[in-house]
PDB file of C-alpha atoms in Angstrom:
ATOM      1  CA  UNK G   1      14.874 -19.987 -29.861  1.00 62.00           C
ATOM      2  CA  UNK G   2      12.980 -23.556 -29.909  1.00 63.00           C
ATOM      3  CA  UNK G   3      14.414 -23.494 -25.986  1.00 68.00           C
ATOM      4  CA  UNK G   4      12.496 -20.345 -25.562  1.00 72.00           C
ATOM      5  CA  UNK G   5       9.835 -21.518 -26.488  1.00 67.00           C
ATOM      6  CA  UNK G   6      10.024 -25.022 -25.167  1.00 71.00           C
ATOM      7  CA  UNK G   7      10.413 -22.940 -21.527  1.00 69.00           C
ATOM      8  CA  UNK G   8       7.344 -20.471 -22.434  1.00 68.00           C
ATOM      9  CA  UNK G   9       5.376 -23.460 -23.331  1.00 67.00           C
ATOM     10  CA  UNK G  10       6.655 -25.417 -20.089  1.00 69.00           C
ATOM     11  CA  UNK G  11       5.968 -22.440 -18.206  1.00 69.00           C
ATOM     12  CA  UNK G  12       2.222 -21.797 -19.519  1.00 70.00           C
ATOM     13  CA  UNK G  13       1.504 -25.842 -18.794  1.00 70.00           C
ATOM     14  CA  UNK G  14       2.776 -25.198 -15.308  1.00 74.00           C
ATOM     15  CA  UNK G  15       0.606 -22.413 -14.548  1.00 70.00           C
ATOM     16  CA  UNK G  16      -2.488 -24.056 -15.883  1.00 73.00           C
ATOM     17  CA  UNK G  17      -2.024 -27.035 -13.927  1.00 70.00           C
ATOM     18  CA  UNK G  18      -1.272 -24.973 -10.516  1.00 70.00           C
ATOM     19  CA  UNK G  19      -4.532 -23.184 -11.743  1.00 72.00           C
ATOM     20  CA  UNK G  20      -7.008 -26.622 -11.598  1.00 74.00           C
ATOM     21  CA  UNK G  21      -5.143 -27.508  -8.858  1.00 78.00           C
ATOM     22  CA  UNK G  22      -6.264 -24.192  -6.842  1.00 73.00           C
ATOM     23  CA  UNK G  23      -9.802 -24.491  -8.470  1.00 71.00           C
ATOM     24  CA  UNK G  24     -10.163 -27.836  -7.228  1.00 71.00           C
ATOM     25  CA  UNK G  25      -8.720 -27.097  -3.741  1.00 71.00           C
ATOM     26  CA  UNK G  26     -11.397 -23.733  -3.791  1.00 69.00           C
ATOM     27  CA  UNK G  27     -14.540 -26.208  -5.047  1.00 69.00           C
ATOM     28  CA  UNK G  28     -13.341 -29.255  -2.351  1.00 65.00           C
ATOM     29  CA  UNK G  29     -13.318 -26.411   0.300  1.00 65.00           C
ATOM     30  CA  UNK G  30     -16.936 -25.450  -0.758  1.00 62.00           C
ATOM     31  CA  UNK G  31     -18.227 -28.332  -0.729  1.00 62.00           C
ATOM     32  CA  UNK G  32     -17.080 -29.207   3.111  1.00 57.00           C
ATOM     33  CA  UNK G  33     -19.487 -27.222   4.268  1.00 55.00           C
ATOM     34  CA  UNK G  34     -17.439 -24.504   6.295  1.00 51.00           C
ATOM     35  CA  UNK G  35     -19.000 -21.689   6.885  1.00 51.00           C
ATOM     36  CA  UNK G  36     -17.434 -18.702   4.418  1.00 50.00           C
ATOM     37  CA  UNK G  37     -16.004 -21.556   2.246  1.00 49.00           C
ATOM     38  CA  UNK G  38     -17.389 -20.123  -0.692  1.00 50.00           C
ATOM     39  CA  UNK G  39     -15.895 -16.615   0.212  1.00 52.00           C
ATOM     40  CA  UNK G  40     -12.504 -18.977   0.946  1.00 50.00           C
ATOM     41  CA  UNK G  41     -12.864 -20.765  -2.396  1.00 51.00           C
ATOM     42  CA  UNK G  42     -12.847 -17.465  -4.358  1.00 53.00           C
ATOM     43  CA  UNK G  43     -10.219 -15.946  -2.932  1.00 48.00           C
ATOM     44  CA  UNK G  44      -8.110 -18.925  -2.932  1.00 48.00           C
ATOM     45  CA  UNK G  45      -8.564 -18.489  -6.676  1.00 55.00           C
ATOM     46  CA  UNK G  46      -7.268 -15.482  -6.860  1.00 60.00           C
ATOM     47  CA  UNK G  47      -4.338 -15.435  -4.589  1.00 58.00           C
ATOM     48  CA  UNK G  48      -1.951 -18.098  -3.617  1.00 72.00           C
ATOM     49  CA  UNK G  49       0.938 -19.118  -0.840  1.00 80.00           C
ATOM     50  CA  UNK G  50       1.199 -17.389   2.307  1.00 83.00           C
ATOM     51  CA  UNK G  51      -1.141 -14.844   1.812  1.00 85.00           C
ATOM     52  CA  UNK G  52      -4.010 -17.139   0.765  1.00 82.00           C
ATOM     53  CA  UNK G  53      -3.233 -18.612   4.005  1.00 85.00           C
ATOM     54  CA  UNK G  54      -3.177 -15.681   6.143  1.00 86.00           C
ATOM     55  CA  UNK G  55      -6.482 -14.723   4.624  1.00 87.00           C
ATOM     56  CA  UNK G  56      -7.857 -17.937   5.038  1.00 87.00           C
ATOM     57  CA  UNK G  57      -6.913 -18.321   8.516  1.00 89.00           C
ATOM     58  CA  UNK G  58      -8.201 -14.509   9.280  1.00 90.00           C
ATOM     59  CA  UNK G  59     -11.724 -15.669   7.480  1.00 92.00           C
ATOM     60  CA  UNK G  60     -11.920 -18.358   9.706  1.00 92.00           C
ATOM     61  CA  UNK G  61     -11.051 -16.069  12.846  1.00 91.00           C
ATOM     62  CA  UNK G  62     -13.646 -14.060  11.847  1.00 92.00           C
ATOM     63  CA  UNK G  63     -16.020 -16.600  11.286  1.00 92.00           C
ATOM     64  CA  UNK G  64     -15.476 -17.965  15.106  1.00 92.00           C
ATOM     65  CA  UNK G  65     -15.562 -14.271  16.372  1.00 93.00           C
ATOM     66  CA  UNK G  66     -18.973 -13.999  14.882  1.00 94.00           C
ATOM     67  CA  UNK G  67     -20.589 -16.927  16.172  1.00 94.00           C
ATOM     68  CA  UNK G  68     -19.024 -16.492  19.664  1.00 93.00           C
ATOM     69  CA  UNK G  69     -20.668 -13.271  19.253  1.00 95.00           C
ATOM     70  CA  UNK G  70     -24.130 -14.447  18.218  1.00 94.00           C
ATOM     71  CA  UNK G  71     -24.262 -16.958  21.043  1.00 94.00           C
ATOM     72  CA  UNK G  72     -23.268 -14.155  23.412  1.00 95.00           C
ATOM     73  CA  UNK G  73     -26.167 -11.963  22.233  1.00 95.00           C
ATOM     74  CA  UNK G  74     -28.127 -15.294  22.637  1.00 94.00           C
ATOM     75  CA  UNK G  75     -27.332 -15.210  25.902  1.00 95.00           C
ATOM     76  CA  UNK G  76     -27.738 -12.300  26.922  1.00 95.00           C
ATOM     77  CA  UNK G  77     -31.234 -12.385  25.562  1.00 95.00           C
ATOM     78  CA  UNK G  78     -31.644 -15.374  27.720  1.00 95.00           C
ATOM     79  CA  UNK G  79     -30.595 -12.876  30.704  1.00 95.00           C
ATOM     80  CA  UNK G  80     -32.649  -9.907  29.760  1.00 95.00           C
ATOM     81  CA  UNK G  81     -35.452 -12.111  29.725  1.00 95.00           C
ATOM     82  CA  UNK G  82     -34.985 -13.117  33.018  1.00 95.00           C
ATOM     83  CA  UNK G  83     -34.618  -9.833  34.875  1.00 96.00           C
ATOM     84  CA  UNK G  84     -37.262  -8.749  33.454  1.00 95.00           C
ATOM     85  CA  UNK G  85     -39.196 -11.544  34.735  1.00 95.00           C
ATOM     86  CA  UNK G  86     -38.192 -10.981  38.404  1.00 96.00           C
ATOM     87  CA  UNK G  87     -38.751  -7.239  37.842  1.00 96.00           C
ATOM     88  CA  UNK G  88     -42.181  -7.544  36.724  1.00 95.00           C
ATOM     89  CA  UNK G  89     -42.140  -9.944  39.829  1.00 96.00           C
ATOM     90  CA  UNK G  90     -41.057  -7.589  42.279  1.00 96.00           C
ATOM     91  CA  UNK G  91     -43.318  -4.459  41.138  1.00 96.00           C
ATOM     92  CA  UNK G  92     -46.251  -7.161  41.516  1.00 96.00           C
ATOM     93  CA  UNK G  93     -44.752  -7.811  44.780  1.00 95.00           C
ATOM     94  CA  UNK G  94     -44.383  -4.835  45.732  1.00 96.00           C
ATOM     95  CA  UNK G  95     -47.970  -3.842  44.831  1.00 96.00           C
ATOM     96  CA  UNK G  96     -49.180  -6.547  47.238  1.00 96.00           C
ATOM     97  CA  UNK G  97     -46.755  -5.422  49.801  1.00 96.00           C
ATOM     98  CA  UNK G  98     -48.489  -1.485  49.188  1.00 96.00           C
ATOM     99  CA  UNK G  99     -51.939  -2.972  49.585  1.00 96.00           C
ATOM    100  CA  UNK G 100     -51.057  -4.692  52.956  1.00 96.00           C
ATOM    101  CA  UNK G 101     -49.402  -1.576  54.308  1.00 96.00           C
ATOM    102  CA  UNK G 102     -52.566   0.421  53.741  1.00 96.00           C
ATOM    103  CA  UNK G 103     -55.017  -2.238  55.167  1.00 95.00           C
ATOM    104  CA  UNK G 104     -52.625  -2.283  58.700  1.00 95.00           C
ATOM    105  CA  UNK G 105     -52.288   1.411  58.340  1.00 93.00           C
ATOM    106  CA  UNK G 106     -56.571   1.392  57.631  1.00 94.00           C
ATOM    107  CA  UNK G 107     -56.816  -0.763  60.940  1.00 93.00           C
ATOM    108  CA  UNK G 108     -54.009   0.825  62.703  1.00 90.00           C
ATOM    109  CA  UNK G 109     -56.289   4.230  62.252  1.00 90.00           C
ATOM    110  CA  UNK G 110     -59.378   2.828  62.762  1.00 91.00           C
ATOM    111  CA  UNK G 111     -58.411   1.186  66.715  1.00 90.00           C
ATOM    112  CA  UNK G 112     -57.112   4.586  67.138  1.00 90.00           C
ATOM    113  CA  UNK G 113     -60.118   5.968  66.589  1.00 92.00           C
ATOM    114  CA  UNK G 114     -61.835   3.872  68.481  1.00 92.00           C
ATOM    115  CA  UNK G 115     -59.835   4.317  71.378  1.00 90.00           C
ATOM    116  CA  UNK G 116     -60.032   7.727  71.063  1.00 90.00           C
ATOM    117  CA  UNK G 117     -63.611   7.518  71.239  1.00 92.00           C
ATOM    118  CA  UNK G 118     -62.771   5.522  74.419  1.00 91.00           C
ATOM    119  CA  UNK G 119     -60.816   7.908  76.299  1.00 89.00           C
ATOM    120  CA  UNK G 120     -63.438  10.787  75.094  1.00 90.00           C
ATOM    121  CA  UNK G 121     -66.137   8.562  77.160  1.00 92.00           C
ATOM    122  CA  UNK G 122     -63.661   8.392  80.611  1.00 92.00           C
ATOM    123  CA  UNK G 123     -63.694  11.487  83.297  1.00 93.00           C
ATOM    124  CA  UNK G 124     -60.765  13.856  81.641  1.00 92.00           C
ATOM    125  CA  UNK G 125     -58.701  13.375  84.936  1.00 92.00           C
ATOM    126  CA  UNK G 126     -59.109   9.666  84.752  1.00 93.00           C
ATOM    127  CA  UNK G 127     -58.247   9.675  81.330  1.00 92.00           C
ATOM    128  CA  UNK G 128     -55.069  12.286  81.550  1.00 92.00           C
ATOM    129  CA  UNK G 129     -53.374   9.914  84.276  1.00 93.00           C
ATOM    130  CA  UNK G 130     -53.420   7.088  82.117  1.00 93.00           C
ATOM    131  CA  UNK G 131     -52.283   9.297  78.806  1.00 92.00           C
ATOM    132  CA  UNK G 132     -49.702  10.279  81.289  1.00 91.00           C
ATOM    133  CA  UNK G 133     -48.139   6.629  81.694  1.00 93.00           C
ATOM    134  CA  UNK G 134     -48.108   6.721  77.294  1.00 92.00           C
ATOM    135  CA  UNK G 135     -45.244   6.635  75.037  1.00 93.00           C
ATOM    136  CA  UNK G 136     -45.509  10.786  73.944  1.00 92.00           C
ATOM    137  CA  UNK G 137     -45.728   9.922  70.576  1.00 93.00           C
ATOM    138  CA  UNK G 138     -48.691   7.487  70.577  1.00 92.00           C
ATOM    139  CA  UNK G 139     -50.127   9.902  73.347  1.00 92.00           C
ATOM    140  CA  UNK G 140     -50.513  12.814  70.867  1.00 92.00           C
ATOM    141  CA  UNK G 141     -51.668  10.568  68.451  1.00 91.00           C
ATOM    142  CA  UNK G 142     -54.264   9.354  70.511  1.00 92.00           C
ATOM    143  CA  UNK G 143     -55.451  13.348  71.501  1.00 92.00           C
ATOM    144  CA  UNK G 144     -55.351  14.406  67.722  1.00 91.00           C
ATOM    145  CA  UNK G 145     -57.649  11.655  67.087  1.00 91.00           C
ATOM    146  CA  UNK G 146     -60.161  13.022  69.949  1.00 92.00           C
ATOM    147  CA  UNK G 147     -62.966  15.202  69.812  1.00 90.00           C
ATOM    148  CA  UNK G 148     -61.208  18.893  70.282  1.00 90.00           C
ATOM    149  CA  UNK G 149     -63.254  19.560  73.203  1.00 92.00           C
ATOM    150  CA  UNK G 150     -62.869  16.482  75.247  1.00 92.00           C
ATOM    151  CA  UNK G 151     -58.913  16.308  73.979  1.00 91.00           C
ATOM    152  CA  UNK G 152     -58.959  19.880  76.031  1.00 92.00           C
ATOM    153  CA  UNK G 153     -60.100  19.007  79.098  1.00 92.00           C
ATOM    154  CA  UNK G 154     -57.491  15.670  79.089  1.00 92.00           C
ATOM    155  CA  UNK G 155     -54.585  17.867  77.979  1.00 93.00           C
ATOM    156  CA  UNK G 156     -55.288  19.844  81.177  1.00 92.00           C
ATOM    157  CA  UNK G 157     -55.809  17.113  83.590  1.00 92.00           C
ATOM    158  CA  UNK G 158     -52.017  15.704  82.317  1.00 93.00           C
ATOM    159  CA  UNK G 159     -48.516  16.256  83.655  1.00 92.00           C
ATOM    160  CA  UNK G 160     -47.293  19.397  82.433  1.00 91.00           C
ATOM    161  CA  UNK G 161     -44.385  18.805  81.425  1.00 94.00           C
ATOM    162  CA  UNK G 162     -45.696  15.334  79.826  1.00 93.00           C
ATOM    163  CA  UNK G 163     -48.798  18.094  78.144  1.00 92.00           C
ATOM    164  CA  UNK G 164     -46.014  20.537  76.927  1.00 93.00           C
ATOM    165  CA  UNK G 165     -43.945  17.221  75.235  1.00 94.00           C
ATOM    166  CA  UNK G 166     -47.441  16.080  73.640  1.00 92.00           C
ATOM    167  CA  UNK G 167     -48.151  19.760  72.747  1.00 91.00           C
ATOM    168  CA  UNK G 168     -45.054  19.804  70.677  1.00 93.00           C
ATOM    169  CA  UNK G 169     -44.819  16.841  69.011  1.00 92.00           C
ATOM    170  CA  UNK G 170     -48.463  17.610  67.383  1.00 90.00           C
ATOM    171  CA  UNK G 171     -47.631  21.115  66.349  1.00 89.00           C
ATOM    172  CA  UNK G 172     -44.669  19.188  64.459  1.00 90.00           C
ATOM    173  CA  UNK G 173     -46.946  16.801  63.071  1.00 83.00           C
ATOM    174  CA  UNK G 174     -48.442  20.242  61.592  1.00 63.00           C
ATOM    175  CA  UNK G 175     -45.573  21.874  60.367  1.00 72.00           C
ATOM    176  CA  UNK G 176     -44.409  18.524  58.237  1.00 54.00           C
ATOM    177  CA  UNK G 177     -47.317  18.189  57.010  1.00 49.00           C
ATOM    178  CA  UNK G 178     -47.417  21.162  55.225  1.00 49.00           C
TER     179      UNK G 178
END
C-alpha cells in the first residue's frame, strides 16, 4: 500500500512539474513577440506532444498565409490605384483627342464651304470640268455643300457617267443618314 501511494504521490509531483514546465514554455512563447503566441501559449497549456506541435506549426502556417495575404491585397491596392490613374488619364486624353477631331472636322467643313462658294462663283461648264478631274467622293461633297441651283447647272455640265457616280454616292449619304 505505502508503494501505492509512494507511486500516486510520485506520479502527482510529475505531472505538476510537466505542468510549470508547459506554463513556462506557453508565457516564454508570449513574451517573444510572435504573432498568435498568446493563442500558442494557451493551447500549449492545454495539450501536449505531437499534437501541440502540429497545432503550433498549423498556427504559424496560418499566421504566414495571412500576412502573405494582407501584403497581396496591399498590392493590389497599389495596382488598382494605378489603373485607375491611367484610366482617368486616357478618358482626359481622349476628351482632348474629341475636341481636336471636331475643330479639324469644324475647319474641314468650313474650306468646304468656302470652296463651294468658289465653284458657285465659276461658269457651271468651267466648274463641271474641273469637278470632273475630282476624287467622286470629295466631288459630291463639294456639290452638297453648293447652292441647289448653281450645284444643278454643274451637275449638268459634268461627265455623265462621272454625274451618275456623284449622283449616287449623295443619295447614299441620304439613306445612312437616316
Amino acid at each position: 500500500m505505502k508503494t501505492r501511494a509512494l507511486l500516486v504521490l510520485g506520479l502527482m509531483f510529475f505531472g505538476s512539474f510537466a505542468g510549470r514546465i508547459a506554463v513556462m514554455a506557453a508565457d516564454a512563447t508570449a513574451k517573444s513577440g510572435l504573432p498568435g503566441a498568446a493563442d500558442i501559449a494557451g493551447v500549449a497549456s492545454c495539450v501536449d506532444g505531437d499534437l501541440a506541435a502540429a497545432v503550433k506549426d498549423r498556427m504559424y502556417s496560418l499566421d504566414s498565409r495571412e500576412l502573405a495575404i494582407t501584403d497581396r491585397e496591399a498590392e493590389l491596392k497599389t495596382y488598382e490605384a494605378q489603373i485607375d490613374k491611367r484610366l482617368a488619364e486616357l478618358e482626359e486624353a481622349n476628351e482632348e483627342l474629341q475636341e481636336k477631331i471636331t475643330v479639324v472636322q469644324d475647319a474641314r467643313s468650313a474650306d468646304i464651304q468656302k470652296l463651294a462658294a468658289i465653284y458657285e462663283g465659276m461658269k457651271p461648264a468651267q466648274a463641271g470640268e474641273i469637278i470632273n478631274e475630282m476624287d467622286p467622293q470629295f466631288a459630291a461633297g463639294l456639290i452638297s455643300s453648293m447652292n441647289s441651283e448653281q450645284a444643278a447647272l454643274v451637275v449638268a455640265n459634268m461627265d455623265a457617267q462621272k454625274a451618275y457616280l456623284v449622283s449616287v454616292i449623295l443619295a447614299n449619304r441620304n439613306q445612312t443618314d437616316r
